[in-house]
Coordinates of C-alpha atoms and ligand atoms in Angstrom, one line a residue:
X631 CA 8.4 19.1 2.5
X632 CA 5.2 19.1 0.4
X633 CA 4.5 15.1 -1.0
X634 CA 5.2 15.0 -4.7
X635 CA 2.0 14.7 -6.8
X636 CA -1.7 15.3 -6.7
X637 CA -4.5 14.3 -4.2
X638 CA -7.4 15.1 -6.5
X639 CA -10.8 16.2 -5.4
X640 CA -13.2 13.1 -4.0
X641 CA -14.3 10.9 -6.6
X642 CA -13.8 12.9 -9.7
X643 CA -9.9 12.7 -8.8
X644 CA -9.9 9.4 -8.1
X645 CA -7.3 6.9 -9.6
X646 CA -8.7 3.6 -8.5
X647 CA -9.4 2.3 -11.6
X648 CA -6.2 3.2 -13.3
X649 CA -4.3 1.7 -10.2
X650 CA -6.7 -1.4 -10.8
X651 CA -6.5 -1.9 -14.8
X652 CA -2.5 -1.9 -14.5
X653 CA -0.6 -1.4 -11.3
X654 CA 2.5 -1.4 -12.3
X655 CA 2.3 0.9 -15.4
X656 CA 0.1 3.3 -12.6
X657 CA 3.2 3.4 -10.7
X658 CA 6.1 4.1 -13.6
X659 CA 4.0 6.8 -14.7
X660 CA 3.1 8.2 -11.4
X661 CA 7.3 7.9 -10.3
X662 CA 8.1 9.4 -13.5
X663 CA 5.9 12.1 -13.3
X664 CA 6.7 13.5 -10.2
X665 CA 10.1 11.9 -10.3
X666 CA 9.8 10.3 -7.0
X667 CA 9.3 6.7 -4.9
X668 CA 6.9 8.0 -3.0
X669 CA 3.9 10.4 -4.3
X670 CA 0.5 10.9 -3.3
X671 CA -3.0 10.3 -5.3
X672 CA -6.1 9.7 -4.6
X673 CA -6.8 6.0 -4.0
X674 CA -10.0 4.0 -2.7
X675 CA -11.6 8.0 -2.6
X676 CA -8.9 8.8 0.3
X677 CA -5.7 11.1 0.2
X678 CA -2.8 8.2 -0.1
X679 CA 1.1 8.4 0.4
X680 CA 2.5 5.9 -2.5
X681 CA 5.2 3.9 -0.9
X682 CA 8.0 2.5 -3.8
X683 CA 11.2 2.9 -2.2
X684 CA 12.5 -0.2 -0.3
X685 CA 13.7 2.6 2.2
X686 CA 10.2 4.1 2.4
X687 CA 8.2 0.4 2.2
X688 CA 10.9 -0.8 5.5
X689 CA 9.5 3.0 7.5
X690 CA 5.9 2.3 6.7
X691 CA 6.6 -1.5 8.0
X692 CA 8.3 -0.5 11.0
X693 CA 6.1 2.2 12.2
X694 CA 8.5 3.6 14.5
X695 CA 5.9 6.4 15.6
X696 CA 3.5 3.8 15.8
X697 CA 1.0 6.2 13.5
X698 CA -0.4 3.5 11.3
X699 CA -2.7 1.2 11.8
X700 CA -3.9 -1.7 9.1
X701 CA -7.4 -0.4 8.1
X702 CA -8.3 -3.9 6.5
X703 CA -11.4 -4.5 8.6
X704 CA -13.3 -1.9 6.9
X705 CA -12.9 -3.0 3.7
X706 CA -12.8 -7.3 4.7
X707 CA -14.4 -7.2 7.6
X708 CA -17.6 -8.2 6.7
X709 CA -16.4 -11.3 4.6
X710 CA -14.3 -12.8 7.7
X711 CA -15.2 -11.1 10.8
X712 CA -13.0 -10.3 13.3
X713 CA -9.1 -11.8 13.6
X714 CA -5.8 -11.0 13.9
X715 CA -4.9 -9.2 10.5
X716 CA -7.9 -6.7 11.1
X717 CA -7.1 -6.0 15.1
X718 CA -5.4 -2.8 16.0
X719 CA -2.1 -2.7 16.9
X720 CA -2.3 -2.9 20.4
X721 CA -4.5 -6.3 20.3
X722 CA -2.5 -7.7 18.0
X723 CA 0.2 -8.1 20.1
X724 CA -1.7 -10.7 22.4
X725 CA -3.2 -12.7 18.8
X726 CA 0.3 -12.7 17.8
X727 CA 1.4 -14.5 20.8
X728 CA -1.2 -16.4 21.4
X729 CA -0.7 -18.1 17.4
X730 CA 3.2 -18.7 17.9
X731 CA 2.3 -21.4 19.7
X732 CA 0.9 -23.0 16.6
X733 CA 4.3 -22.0 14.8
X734 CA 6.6 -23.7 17.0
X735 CA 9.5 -26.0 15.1
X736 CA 7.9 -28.7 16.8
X737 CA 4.7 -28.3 15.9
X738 CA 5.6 -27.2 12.2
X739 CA 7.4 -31.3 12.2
X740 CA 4.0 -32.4 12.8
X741 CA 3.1 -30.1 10.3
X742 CA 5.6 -31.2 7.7
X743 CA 4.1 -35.1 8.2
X744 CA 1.1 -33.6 6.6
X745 CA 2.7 -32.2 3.9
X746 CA 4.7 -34.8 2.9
X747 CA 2.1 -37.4 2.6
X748 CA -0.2 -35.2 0.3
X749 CA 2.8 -34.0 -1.4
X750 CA 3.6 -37.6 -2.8
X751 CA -0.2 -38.2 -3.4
X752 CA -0.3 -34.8 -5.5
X753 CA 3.2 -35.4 -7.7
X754 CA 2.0 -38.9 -8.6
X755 CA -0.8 -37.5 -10.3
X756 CA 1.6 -36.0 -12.6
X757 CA 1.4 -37.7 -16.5
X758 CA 5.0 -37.4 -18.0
X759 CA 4.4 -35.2 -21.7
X760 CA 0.6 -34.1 -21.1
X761 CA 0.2 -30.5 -20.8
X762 CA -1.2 -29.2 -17.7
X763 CA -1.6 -25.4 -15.8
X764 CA 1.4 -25.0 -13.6
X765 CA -1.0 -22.6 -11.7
X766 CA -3.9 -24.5 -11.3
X767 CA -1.9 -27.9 -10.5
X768 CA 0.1 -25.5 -7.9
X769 CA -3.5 -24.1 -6.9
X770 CA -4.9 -27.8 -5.9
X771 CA -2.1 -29.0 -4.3
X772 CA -1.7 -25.6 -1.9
X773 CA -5.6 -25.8 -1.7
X774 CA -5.6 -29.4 -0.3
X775 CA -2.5 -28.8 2.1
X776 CA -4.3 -26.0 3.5
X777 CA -7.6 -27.6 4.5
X778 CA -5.7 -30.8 5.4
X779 CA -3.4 -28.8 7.5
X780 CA -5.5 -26.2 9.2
X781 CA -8.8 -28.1 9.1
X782 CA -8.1 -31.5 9.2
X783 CA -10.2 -32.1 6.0
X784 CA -8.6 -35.7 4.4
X785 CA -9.4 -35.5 0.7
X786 CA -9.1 -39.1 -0.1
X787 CA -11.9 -40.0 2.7
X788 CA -14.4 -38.4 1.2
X789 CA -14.0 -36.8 -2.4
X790 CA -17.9 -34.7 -2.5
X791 CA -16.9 -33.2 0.6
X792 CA -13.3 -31.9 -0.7
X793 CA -15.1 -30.3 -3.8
X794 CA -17.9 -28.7 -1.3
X795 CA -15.3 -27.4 0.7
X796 CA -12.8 -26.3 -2.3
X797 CA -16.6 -24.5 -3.5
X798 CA -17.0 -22.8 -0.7
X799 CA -13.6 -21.6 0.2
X800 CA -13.9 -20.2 -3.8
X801 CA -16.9 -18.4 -3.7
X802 CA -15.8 -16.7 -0.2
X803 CA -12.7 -16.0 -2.2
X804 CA -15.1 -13.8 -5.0
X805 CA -16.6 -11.9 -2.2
X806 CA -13.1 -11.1 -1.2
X807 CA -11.5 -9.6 -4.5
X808 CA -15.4 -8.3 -5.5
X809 CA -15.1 -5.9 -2.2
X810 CA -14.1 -2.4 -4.2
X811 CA -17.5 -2.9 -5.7
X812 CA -19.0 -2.5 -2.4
X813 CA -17.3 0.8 -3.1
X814 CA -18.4 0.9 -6.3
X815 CA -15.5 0.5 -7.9
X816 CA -16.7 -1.0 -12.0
X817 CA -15.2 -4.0 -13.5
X818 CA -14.5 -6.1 -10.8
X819 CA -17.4 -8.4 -9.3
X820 CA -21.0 -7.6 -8.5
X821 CA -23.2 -7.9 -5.6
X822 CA -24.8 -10.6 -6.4
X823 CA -20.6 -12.2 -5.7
X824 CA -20.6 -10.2 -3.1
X825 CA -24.1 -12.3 -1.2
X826 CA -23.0 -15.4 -2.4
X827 CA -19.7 -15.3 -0.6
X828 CA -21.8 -13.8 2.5
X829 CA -23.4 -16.9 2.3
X830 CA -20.7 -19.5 1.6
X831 CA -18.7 -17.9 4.8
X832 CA -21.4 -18.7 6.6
X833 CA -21.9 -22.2 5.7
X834 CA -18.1 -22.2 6.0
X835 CA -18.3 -21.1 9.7
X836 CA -20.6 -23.9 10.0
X837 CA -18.8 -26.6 8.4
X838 CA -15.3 -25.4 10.3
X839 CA -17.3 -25.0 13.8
X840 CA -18.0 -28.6 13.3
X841 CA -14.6 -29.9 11.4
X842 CA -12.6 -28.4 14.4
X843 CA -14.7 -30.7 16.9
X844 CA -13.9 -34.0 14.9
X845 CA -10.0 -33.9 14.9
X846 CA -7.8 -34.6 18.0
X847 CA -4.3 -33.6 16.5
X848 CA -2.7 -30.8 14.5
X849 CA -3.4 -27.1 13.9
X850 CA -7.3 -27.3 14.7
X851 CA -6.8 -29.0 17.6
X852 CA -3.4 -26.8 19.0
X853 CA -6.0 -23.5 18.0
X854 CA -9.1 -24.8 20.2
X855 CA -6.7 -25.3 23.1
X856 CA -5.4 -21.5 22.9
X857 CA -6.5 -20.2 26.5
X858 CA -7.6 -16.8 25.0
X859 CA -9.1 -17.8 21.9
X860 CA -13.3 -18.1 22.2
X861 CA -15.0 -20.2 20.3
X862 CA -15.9 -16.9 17.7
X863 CA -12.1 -16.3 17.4
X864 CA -11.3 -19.9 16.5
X865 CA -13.5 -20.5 13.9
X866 CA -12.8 -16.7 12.5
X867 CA -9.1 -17.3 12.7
X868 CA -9.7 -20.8 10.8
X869 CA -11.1 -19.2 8.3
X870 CA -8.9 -16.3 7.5
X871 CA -6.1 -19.0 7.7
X872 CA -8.1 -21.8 5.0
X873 CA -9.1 -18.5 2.9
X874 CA -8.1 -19.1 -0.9
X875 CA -4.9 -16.6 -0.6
X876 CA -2.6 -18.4 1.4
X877 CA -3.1 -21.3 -1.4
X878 CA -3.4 -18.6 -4.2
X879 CA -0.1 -16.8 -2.8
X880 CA 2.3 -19.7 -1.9
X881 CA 0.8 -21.0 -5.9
X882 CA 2.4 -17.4 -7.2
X883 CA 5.5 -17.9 -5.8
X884 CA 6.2 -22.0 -6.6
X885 CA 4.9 -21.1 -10.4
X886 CA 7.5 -18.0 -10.6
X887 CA 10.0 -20.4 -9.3
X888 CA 9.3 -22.9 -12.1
X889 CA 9.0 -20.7 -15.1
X890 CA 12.2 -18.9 -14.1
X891 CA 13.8 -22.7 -14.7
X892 CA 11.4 -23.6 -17.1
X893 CA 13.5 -22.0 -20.6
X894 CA 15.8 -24.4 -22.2
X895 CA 18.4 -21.9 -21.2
X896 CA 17.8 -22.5 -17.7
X897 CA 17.4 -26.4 -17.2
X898 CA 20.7 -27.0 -15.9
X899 CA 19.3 -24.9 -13.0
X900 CA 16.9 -27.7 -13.0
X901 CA 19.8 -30.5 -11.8
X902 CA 21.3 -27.9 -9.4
X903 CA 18.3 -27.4 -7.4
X904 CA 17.9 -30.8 -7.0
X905 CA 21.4 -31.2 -5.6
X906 CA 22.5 -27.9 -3.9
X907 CA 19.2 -26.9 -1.4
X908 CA 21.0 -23.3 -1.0
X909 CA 21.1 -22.9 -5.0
X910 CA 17.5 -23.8 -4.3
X911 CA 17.0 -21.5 -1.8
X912 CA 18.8 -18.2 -3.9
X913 CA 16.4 -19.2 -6.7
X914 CA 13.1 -18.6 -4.5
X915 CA 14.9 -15.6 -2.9
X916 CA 15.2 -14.2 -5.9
X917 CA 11.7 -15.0 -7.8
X918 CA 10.5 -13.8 -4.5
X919 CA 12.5 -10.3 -5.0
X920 CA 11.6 -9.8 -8.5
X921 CA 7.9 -11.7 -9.1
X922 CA 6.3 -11.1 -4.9
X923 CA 3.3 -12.4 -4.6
X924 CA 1.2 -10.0 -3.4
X925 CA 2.0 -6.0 -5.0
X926 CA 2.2 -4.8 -1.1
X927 CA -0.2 -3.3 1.1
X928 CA -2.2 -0.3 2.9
X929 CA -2.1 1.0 6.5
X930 CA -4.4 4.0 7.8
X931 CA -2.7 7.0 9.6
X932 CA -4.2 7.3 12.8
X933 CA -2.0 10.1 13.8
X934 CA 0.1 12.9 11.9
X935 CA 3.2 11.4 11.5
X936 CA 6.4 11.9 9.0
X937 CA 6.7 9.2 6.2
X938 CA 10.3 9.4 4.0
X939 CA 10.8 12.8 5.3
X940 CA 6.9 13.6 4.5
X941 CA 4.7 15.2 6.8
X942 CA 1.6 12.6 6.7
X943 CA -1.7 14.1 7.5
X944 CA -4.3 12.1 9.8
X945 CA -6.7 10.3 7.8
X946 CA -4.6 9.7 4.9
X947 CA -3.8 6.4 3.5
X948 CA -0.7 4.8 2.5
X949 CA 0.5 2.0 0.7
X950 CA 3.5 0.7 0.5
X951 CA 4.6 -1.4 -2.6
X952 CA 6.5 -4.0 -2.3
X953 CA 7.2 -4.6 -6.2
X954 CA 8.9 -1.4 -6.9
X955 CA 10.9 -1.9 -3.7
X956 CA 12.3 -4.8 -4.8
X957 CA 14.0 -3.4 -7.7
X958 CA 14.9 -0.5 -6.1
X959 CA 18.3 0.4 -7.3
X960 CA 19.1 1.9 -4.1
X961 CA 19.4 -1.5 -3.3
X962 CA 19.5 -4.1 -5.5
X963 CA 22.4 -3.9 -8.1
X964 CA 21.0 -5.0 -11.7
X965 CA 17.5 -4.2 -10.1
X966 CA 15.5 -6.0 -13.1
X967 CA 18.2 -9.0 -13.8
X968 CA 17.4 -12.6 -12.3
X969 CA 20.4 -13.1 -10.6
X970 CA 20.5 -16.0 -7.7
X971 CA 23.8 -15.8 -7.0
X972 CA 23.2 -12.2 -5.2
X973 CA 22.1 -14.0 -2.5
X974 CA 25.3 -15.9 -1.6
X975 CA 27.5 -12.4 -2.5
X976 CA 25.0 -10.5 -0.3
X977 CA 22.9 -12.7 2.3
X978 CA 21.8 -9.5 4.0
X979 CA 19.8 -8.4 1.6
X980 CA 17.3 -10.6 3.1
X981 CA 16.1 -7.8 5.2
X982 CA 14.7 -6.4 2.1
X983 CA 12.7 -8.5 1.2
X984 CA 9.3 -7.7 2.5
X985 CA 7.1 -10.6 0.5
X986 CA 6.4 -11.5 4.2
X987 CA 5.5 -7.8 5.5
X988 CA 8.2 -7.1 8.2
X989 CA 8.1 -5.6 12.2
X990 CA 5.0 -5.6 14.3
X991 CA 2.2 -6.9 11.6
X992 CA 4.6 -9.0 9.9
X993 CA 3.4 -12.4 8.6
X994 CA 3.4 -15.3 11.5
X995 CA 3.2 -17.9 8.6
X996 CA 7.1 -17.1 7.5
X997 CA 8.3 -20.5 8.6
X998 CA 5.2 -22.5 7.6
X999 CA 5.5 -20.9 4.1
X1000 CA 8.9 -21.4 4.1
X1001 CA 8.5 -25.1 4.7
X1002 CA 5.4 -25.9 1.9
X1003 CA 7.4 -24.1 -0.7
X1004 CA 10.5 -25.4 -0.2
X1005 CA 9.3 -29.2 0.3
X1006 CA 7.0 -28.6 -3.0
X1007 CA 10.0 -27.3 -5.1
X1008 CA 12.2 -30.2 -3.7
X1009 CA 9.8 -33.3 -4.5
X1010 CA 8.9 -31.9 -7.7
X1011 CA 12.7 -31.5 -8.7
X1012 CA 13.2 -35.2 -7.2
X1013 CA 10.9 -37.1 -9.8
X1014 CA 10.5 -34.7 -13.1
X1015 CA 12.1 -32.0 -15.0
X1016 CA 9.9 -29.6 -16.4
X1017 CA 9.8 -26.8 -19.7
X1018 CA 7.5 -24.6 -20.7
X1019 CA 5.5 -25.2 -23.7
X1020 CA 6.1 -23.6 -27.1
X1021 CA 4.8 -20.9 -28.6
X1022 CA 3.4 -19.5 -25.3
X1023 CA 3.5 -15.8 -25.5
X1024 CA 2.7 -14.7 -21.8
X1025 CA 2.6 -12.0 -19.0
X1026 CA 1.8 -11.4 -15.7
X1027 CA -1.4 -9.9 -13.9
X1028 CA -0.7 -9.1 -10.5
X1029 CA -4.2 -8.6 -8.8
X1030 CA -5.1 -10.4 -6.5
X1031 CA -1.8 -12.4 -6.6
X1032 CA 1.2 -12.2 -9.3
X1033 CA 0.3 -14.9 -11.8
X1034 CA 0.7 -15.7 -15.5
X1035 CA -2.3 -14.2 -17.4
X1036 CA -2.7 -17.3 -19.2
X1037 CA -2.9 -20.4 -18.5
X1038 CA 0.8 -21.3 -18.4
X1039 CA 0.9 -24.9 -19.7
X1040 CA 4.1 -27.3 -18.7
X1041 CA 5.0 -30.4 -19.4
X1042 CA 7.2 -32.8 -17.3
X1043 CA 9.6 -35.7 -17.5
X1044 CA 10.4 -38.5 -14.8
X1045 CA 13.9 -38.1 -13.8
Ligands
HEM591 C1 3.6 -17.5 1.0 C2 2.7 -17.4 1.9 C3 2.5 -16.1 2.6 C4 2.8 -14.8 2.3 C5 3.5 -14.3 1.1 C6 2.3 -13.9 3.4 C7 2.4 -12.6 3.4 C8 2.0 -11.8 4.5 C9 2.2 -10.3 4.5 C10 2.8 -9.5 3.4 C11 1.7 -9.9 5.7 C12 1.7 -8.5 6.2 C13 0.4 -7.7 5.7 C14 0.6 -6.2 5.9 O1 1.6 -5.8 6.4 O2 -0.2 -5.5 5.4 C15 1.2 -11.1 6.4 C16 0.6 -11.0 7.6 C17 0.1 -12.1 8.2 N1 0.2 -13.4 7.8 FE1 1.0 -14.1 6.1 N2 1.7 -14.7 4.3 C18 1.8 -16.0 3.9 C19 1.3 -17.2 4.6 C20 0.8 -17.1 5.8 C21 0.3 -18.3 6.5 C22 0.5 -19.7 6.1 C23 -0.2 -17.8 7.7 C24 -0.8 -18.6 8.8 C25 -1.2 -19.7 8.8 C26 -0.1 -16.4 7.7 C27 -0.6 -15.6 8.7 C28 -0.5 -14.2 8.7 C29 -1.0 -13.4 9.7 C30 -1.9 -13.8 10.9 C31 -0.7 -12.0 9.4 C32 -1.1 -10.8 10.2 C33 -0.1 -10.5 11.3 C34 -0.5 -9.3 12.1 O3 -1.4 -8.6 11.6 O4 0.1 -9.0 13.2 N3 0.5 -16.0 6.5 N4 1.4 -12.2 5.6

C-alpha cells in the first residue's frame, strides 16, 4: 500500500518549519488532506511516516520487528553525550537494568522523604490573593526537587549556588531546543545558544563530577555504586536526568491539572480531589490524555519494515504523535471532552496512554513521575484552593513541552 501524502524533494519540500510554527494545525491539515492517521512528509530533510493513530503510535512503540531505532544522539548528542535515551536498542537493555535499581519502591520511599520536605518549604511560599505563574511556580518547585533529588544539591544551604546551578541547567536547556538550528532550521535559537550551552554542560559535568562525590545517600550515591556505570556514564546519565525537561515536563502536566480545576465551574472538583485520591488520580489521567506533555516522538528505520499496514523504507523517519492519539476516536469515546470519569468506566484505557512512551524504550521514570505529581497535586489541594484569574484569554504552545502561551496567572486561598 503506497503511504498517503507527499515526501517532497530535499530541502525545497521540506515542512519543518510548518510542523514547527503550529504542530497541531500541521497535523489536521496533513490528516485531512490525505484523509489519513498516518501520512508521510518531509521532516528534519528526511522521508517521515506521520504516526496519529493510537493504533499506529502503540506499533511504532512496540517495534515488534525491531526495525526502529531512537536516532536522538544525532541530533542531542553533542549537548549530553552518551546515555541511555541515545543507546541503541540492544545496549539499552543493560542501561535499563542497570537504572531499575535506582527505581525500586524502596528506594523511591527514600525518595519521597525528599520530596516531601521541599514540597512544604515550596507551598509555604505561597501568598493567599497575589497573582503568581502557575508555570513558573510549578517550574521552581520541579527544578529544585530535581537537583535535590538526583544531585543532592540543598537549596537552603547555599542560595548563589542554587541560582548557578538553576543558570546552568537553563542555558544547557537553550542549546537543547536551539538544535534544529544546527540544521538550520530559522526562528528558533542561534549559535551563539548553541556554544553557550556547550559551555554550561561542561561546567555542569564539572560541577556534578564533584556534587556526586559530596553526598553519601540517595540517587547520586545508588548511581556511583552501579557496577557497570564508569565514571563518564554517571556524570552523563546525571545530567540527562537534572536536564530542564524532566522539571519543564512534570510542570506541563501539574499546570494542565490545575487549570482544568481552575474555572468556577469546576471548583467543586477542587474539594473532591482533596478527599477521593482516585477522583484525583482520573483527573491527571485525563489532563494527561487530552493536554500530554510532550507532542510524541521520532525513531529511525534501520531496516525495511511494515508500519500500519505501510511498507517503510530504510532510512526513513517516523514520528509517532502522541496528541492525536489520544483523541483518537477509535478509542476514546467523546475524543475532545474532559471527562474523568472514563477512567473508572474504562480502567483499561490506560494502555493508551503513551505520555510515558511504552515497550522497550519506555520511560523508567513512570513511578518517580507518578509520585512528584501526585504528592504536588495533593499538598497543594491540602492548604489552598485555587482560580484562574479574570480576563485571561489564553492557549497552548506545545514546543518544547505543552504549556500556556502566557503567563497563566492564579491566585490561591488557604483552605
Ligand atoms: C512526567 C515526567 C516524564 C515524562 C512525561 C517522561 C516521558 C518519557 C517518554 C515519552 C519516553 C520515551 C521516549 C521515546 O519513546 O521517544 C521516556 C523515556 C525515558 N525516560 Fe522519561 N519521562 C518523565 C520523567 C522521567 C524521569 C523522572 C526519568 C528518570 C529519572 C526518566 C527517564 C527516562 C529514560 C531513561 C528514558 C529512556 C528509556 C530508554 O531509552 O530505554 N523520565 N520518558
Amino acid at each position: 500500500m503506497e503511504i498517503p501524502g507527499k515526501v517532497g524533494w530535499p530541502i525545497v519540500g521540506d515542512k519543518s518549519i510548518e510542523f514547527y510554527r503550529d504542530p497541531l494545525k500541521f497535523l489536521e491539515k496533513n490528516m485531512a488532506a490525505t484523509k489519513s492517521k498516518i501520512f508521510a512528509a518531509r521532516f528534519l530533510n528526511k522521508p517521515t511516516l506521520f504516526v496519529c493513530s493510537s493504533e499506529g503510535v502503540q506499533e511504532v512503540l512496540n517495534d515488534s520487528e525491531q526495525a526502529l531505532e531512537m536516532g536522538y544522539e544525532q541530533f542531542m548528542g553533542q549537548m549530553f553525550g552518551h546515555n541511555i535515551l541515545f543507546s541503541t536498542n540492544e545496549m539499552a537493555v543493560g542501561f535499563r537494568h542497570s537504572l531499575s535499581q535506582l527505581m525500586t519502591s524502596q528506594c523511591l520511599s527514600e525518595y519521597e522523604e525528599t520530596l516531601q520536605r521541599i514540597l512544604v518549604k515550596k507551598m509555604s511560599t505561597l501568598n493567599a490573593g497575589s497573582p503568581f505563574c502557575l508555570y513558573q511556580f510549578f517550574k521552581d518547585l520541579f527544578t529544585e526537587v530535581c537537583l535535590t533529588l538526583f544531585l543532592g544539591v540543598e537549596f537552603s544551604e547555599n542560595e548563589e549556588t542554587a541560582e548557578l546551578w538553576k543558570g546552568l541547567t537553563s542555558d544547557h536547556w537553550h542549546g537543547i531546543v536551539s538544535v534544529p538550528v544546527d540544521l538550520k532550521l530559522p526562528g528558533t535559537g542561534t549559535q551563539s545558544t548553541f556554544s553557550k550551552a556547550l559551555k554550561a554542560k561542561a561546567k555542569l559535568l564539572e560541577l556534578i563530577s564533584s556534587q556526586k562525590n559530596k553526598v553519601t545517600c540517595g540517587f547520586p550515591h545508588h548511581m556511583k555504586s552501579i557496577e557497570e556505570f564508569d565514571e563518564t556514564a554517571v556524570n552523563q546519565h546525571l545530567l540527562l536526568f537534572t536536564s530542564a525537561l524532566v522539571p519543564k515536563v512534570l510542570s506541563s502536566i501539574c499546570t494542565s491539572v490545575c487549570i482544568e480545576m481552575g474555572n468556577p465551574d469546576r471548583f467543586q472538583w477542587q474539594e473532591k480531589a482533596k478527599k477521593e485520591p482516585k477522583f484525583l488520580d482520573n483527573l491527571i489521567l485525563e489532563t494527561q490524555r487530552l493536554h500530554p506533555p510532550l507532542l510524541g516522538g521520532r525513531r529511525m528505520v534501520k531496516k525495511k519494515c511494515v508500519i500500519a499496514g505501510y511498507a517503510v523504507p530504510k532510512g526513513h523517519a517516523v514520528v509517532y504523535m502522541t496528541q492525536p492519539a489520544h483523541r483518537d476516536s477509535a478509542v476514546f469515546d467523546h475524543p475532545d471532552q474532559f471527562l474523568p470519569e472514563r477512567w473508572d468506566e474504562r480502567p483499561e484505557l490506560i494502555d493508551k496512554l503513551f505520555v510515558y512512551g511504552l515497550g522497550p524504550r519506555g520511560c523508567i521514570g513512570y513511578d518517580l513521575s507518578r509520585l512528584i505529581i501526585q504528592k504536588s497535586l495533593t499538598e497543594l489541594l491540602s492548604r489552598f484552593t485555587w482560580q484562574i484569574c479574570e480576563d485571561q484569554v489564553f492557549t497552548h504552545k506545545h514546543i518544547p513541552v505543552s504549556r500556556p502561551k502566557c503567563n497563566l496567572l492564579v491566585t490561591v486561598t488557604p483552605v
